[in-house]
Coordinates of C-alpha atoms and ligand atoms in Angstrom, one line a residue:
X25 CA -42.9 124.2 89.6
X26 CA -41.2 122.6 86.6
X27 CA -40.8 125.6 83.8
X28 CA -40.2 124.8 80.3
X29 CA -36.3 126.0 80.1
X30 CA -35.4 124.7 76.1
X31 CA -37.3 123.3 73.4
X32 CA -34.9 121.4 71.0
X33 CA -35.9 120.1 67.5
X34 CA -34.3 117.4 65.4
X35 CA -35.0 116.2 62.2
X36 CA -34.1 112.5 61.2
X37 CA -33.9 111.2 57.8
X38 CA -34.7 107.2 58.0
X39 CA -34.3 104.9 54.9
X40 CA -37.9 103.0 54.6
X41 CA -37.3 99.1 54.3
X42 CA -38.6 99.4 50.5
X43 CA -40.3 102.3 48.6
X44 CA -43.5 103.1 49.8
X45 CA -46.1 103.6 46.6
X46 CA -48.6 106.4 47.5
X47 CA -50.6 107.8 45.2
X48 CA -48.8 111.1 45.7
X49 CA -45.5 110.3 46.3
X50 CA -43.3 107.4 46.7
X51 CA -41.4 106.7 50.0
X52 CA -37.9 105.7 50.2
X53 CA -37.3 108.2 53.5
X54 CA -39.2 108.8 56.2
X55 CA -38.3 112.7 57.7
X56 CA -39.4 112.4 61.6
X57 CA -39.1 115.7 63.6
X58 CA -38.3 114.9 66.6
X59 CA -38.9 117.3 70.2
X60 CA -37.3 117.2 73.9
X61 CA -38.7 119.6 76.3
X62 CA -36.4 120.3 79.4
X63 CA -37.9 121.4 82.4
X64 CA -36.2 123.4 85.3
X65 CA -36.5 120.4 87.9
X66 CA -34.3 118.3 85.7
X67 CA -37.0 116.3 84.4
X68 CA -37.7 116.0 80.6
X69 CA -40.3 115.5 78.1
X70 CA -39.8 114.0 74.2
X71 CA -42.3 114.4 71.3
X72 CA -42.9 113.5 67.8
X73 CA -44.7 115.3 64.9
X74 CA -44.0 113.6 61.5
X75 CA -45.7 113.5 57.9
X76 CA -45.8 111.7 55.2
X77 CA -44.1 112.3 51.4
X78 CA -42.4 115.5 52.1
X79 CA -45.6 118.2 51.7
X80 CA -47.6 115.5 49.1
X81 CA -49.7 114.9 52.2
X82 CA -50.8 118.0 53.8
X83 CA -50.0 121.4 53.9
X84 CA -47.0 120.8 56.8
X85 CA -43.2 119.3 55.5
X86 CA -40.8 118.2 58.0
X87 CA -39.0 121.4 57.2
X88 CA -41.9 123.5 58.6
X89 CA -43.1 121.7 61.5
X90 CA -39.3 122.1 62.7
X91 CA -39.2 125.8 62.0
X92 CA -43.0 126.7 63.3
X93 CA -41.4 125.0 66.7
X94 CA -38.3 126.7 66.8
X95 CA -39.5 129.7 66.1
X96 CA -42.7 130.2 67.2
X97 CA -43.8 127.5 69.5
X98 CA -40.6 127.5 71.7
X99 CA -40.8 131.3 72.7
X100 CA -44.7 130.9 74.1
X101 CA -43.5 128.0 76.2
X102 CA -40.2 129.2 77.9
X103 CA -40.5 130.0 81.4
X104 CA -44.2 128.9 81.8
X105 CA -44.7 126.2 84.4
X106 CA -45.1 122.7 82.6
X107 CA -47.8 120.8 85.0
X108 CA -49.5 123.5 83.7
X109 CA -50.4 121.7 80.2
X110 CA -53.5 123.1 79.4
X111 CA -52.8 126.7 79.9
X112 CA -49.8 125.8 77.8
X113 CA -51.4 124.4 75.1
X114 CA -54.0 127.2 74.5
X115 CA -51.2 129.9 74.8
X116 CA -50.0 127.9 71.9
X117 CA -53.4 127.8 70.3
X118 CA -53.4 131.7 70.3
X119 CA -50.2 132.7 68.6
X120 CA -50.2 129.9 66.1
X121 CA -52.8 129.1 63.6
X122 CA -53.0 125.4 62.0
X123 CA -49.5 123.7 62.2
X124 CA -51.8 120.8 63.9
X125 CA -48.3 118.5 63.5
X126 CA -45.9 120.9 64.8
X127 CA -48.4 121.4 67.9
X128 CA -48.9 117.9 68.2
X129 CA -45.1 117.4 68.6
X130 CA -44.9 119.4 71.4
X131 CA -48.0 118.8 73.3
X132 CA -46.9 115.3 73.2
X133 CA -43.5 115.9 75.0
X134 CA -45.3 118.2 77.6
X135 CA -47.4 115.2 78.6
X136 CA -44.6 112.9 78.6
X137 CA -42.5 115.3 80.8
X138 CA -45.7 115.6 83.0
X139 CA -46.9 111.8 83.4
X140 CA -43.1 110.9 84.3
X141 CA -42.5 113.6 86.5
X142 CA -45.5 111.9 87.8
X143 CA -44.3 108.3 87.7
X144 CA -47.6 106.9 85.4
X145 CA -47.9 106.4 82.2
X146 CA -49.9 108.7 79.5
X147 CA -52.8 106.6 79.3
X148 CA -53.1 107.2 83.6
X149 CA -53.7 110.9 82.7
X150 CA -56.2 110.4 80.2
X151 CA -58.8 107.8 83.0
X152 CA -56.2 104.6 82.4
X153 CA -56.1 101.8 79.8
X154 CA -58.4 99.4 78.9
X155 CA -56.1 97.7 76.6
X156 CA -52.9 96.4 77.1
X157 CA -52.3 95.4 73.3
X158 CA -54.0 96.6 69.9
X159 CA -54.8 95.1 66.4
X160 CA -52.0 96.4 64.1
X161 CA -52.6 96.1 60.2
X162 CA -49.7 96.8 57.5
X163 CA -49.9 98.6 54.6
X164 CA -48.6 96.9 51.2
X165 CA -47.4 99.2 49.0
X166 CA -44.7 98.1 46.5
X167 CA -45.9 99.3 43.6
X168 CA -46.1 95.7 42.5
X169 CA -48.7 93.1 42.9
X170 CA -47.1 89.9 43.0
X171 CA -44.2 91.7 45.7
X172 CA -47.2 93.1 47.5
X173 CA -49.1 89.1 47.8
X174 CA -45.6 87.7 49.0
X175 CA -45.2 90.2 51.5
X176 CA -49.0 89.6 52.7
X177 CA -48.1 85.7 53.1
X178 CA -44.8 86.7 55.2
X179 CA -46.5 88.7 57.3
X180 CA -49.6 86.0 58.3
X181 CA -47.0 83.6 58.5
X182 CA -44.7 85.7 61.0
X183 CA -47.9 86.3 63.2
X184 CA -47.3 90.0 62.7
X185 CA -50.1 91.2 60.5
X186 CA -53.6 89.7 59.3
X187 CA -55.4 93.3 58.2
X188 CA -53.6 94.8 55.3
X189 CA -54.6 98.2 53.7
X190 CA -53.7 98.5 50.3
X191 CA -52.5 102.4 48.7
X192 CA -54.2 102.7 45.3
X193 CA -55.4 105.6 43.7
X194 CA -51.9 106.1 41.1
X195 CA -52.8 103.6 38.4
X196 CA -56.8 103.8 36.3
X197 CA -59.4 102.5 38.5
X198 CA -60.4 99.4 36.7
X199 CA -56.0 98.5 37.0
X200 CA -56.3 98.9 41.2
X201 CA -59.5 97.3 41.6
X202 CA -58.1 94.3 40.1
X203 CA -54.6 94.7 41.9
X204 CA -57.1 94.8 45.5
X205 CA -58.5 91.6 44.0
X206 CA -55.8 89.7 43.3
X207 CA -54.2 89.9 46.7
X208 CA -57.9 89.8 49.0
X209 CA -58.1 86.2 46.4
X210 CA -54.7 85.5 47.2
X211 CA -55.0 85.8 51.6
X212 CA -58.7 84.5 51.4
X213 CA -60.0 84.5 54.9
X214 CA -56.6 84.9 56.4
X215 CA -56.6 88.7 56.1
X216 CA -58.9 91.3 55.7
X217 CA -57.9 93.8 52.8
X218 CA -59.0 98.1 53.2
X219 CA -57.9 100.7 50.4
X220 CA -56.0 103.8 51.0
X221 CA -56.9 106.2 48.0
X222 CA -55.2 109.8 49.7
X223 CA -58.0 112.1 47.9
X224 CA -57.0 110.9 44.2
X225 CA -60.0 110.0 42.7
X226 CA -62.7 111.7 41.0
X227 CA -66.4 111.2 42.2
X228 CA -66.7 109.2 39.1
X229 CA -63.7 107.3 39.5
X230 CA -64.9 106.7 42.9
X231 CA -68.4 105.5 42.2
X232 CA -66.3 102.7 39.9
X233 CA -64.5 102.3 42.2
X234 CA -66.2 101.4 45.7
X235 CA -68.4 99.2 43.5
X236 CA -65.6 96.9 42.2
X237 CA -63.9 97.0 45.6
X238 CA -67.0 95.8 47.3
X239 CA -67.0 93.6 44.9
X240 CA -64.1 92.1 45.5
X241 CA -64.3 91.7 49.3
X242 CA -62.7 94.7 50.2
X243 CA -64.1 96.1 53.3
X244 CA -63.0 99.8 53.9
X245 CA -61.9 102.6 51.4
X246 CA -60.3 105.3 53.2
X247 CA -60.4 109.1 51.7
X248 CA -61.2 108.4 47.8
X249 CA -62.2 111.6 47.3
X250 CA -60.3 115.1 47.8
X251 CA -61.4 116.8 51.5
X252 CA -63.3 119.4 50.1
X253 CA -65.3 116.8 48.7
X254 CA -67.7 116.3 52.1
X255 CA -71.2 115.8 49.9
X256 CA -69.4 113.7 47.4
X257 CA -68.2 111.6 50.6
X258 CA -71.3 111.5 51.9
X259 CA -73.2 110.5 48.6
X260 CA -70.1 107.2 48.3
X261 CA -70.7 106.1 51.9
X262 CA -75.0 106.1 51.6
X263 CA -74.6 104.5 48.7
X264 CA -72.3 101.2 49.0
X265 CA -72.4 98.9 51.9
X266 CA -68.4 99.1 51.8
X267 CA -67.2 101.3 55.0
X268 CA -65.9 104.3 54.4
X269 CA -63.4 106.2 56.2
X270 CA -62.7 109.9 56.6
X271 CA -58.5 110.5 56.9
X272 CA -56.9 114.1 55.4
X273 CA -60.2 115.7 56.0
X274 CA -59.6 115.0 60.1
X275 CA -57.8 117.8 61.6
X276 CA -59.5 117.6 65.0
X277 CA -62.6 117.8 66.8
X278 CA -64.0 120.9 64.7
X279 CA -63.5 118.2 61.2
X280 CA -64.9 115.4 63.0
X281 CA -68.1 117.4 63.6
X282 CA -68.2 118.6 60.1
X283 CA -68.1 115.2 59.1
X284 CA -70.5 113.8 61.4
X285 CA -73.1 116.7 60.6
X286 CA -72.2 116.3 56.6
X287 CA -72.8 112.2 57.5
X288 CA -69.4 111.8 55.0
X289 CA -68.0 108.7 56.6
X290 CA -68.4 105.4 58.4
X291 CA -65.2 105.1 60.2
X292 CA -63.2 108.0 61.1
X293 CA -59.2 107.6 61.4
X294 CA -58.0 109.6 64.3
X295 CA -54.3 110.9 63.9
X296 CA -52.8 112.4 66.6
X297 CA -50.7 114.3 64.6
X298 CA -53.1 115.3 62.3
X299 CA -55.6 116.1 64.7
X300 CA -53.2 118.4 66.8
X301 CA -52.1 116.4 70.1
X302 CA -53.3 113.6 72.1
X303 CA -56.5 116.0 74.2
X304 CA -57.5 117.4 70.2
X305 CA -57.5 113.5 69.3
X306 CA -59.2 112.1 72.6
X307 CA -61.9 114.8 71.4
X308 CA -62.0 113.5 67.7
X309 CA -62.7 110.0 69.5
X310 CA -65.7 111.5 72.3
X311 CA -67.2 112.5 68.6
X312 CA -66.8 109.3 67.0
X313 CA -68.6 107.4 70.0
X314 CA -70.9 110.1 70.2
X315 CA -71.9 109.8 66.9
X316 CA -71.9 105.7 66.4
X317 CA -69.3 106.1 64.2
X318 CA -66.4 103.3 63.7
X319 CA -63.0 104.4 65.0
X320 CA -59.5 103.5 63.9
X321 CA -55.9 104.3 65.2
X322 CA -54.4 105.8 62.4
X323 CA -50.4 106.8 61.6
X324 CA -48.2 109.3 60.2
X325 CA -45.8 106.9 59.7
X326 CA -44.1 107.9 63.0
X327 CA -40.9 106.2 64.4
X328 CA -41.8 104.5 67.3
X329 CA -41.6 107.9 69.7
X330 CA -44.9 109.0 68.0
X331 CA -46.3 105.6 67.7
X332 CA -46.0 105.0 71.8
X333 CA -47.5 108.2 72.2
X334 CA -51.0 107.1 69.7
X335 CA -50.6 103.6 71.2
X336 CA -50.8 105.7 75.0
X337 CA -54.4 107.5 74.3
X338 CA -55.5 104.5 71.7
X339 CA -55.1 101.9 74.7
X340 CA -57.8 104.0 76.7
X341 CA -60.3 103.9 73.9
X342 CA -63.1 101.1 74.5
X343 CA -63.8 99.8 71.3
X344 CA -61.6 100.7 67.8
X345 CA -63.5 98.8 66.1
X346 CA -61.4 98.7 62.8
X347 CA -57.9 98.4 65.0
X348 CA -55.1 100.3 64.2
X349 CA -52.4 100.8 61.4
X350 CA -49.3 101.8 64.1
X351 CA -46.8 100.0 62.1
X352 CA -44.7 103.2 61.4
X353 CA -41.5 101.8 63.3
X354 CA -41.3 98.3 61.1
X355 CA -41.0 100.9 57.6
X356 CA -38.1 101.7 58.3
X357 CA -34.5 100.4 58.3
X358 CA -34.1 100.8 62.4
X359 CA -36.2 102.6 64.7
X360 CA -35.0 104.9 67.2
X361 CA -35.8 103.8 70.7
X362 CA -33.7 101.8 73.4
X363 CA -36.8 99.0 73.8
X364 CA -38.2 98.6 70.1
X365 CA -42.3 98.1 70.5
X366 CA -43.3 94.9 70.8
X367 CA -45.8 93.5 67.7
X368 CA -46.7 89.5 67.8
X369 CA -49.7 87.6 67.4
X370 CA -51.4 89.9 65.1
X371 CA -50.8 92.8 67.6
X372 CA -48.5 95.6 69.3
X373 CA -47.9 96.1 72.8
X374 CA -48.9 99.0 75.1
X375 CA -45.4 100.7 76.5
X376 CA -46.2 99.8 80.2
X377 CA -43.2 102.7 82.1
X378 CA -43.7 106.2 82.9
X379 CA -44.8 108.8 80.2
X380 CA -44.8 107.8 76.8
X381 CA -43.0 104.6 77.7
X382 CA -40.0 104.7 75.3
X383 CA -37.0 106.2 75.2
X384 CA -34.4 107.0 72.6
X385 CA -31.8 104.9 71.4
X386 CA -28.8 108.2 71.1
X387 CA -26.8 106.4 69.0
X388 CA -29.8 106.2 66.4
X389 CA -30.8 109.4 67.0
X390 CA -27.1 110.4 66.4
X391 CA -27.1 108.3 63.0
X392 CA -30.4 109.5 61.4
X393 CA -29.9 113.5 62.6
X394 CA -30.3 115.8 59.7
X395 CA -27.2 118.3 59.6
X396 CA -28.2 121.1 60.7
X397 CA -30.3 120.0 63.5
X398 CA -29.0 118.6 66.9
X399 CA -29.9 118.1 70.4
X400 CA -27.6 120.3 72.2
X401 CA -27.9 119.7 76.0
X402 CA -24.6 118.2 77.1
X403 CA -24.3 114.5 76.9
X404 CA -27.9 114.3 75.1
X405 CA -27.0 113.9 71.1
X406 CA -23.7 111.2 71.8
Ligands
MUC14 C1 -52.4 107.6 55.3 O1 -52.9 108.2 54.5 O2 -53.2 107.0 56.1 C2 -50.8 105.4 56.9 C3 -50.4 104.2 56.6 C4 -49.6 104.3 55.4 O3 -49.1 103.4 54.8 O4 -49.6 105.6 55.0 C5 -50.2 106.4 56.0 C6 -50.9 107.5 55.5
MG15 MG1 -54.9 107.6 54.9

């Protein structure tokens, strides 16, 4: 038996390479909370559960997921026996309501801690991978079109990105629809170009919108309208040949059948975060298949902790038809791991070792730590 002794928390505050332009927030940080499990056997388990622009995203902020963890995550799990992941996880799922991030974190470290007590990787515990590498887009979002086009001809140069997904929804519709244009005229056939909206526009706006985006050889607008919006969703994707993807209103398998039943989207983007773990997201997937729907491996913006762990289930997913965005660890200033992820030729590597695959760099760790918040077993925060 290998019982959950401690559950320790960190929060990190990165610098992001350049502001990231949302149209709820700009980026110049990104807050990662950060989780190690320690088991009584020795072994140990790590975890990420990140979001994005404080609380401009979703109802969870760095600052809660930490403290839903600490203080009422961690005392369910102590002393249970942690091979036992699923009995775990739905002791979990009884005292804590929501807090689909701060569950995420941990769930992730319990099958880290589990699959390398094992000696396989995650993907081994969910039938394998049928992938050893994945499509990786970048999202361009300086605020600033001409900054934007020069970073999109880098990155095809580089060989490190040829799908870009633009964040609009901040400036009038008629201004972004021309911003999308400029840059899809600028790459030509050399990229493909996708829209990010986060919820901002009004059915009307969005009606404008998808029509001058389709227009302009964009091919995927993800969440234009705000999640309570499913009809309005629904009405936008019947009615343009543009795909249209489903993001904030994804919280797990229970959303993904809402949307699927409300037919609101084309293309769901499955979070493991967002959707509450790595089983809750492998569940968000069986309903995408299961419903024809296109799937894409979507971020939170994780370091690359979180990112190995999406890349782990992603890799055992037969067809993501739009890729994935798991860029999160090239946003900001340095990433946290010993072995950085590999991305080249358009693509990022699956972490081939035990568990996740990664593990930390302490020194980073050390660097980024939020006062306040520290790994405490002896030798671990140096
Ligand atoms: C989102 O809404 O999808 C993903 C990529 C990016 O730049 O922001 C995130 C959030
Ligand atoms: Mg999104």
């Amino acid at each position: 038996m290998s019982k959950i002794e401690k559950v320790e928390v960190v929060i990190l505050d990165i610098p992001t390479i350049r502001g990231h332009v949302l149209s709820m927030a700009t980026m110049r940080t990104q807050s990662a909370v950060l989780v190690r499990v320690l088991f009584s056997d020795g072994s140990e388990g790590i975890g990420e559960g990140t979001t994005i622009g404080g609380i401009s995203y979703c109802p969870e902020s760095p600052e809660s997921i930490a403290s839903v963890i600490q203080t009422y995550i961690a005392p369910v799990l102590i002393g249970r026996d942690g091979n036992g992941l699923n009995e775990a996880v739905q002791h979990i799922a009884k005292s804590v309501k929501g807090n689909f991030i701060a569950k995420s974190a941990v769930e992730i470290a319990l099958w880290d801690g589990l699959a390398k007590r094992l000696g396989v990787p995650v993907s081994q515990l969910f039938g394998g991978a049928v992938h050893s590498r994945l499509p990786a887009a970048w999202t361009l979002a300086s605020g600033n079109s001409d900054t934007d086009i020069a970073e999109a001809h880098e990155m095809i140069e580089a060989g490190r990105h040829n799908t870009f997904k633009l964040k609009i929804g901040k400036r009038a519709v008629r201004d972004d629809v021309a911003h999308v244009a400029r840059i899809k005229e600028a790459v030509g056939d050399a990229a493909s170009v996708r829209v990010d909206v986060n919820q901002a526009w009004s059915l009307q706006d969005a009606r404008w919108g998808l029509k001058g985006l389709q227009d302009a050889g964009c091919e995927l607008v993800e969440q234009p309208v705000e999640t309570r919006f499913m009809a309005e969703m629904a009405e936008l994707a019947a009615s343009y040949e543009i795909a249209v993807m489903a993001d904030e209103v994804l919280n797990g398998p229970e959303d993904a059948l809402r949307v699927v039943t409300a037919r609101s989207a084309d293309v769901l983007a499955v979070k493991v975060a967002q959707s509450g773990g790595l089983s809750r997201a492998s569940e968000v997937v069986a309903i995408g298949q299961a419903a024809g729907l296109g799937l894409y491996g979507g971020t939170m913006l994780e370091t690359g902790l979180g990112t190995a762990a999406a890349l782990q289930l992603f890799s055992t997913v037969e067809t993501l038809a739009w890729g994935t965005e798991l860029f999160g660890p090239l946003l900001l200033v340095e990433d946290i791991l010993a072995e950085p992820l590999t991305y080249k030729d358009f693509h990022v590597e699956i972490p081939s070792g035990a568990g996740i695959g990664v593990e930390f760099d302490w020194e980073k760790v050390e660097k980024f730590r939020r006062d306040g918040s520290k790994f405490t077993r002896a030798g671990a925060a140096r």
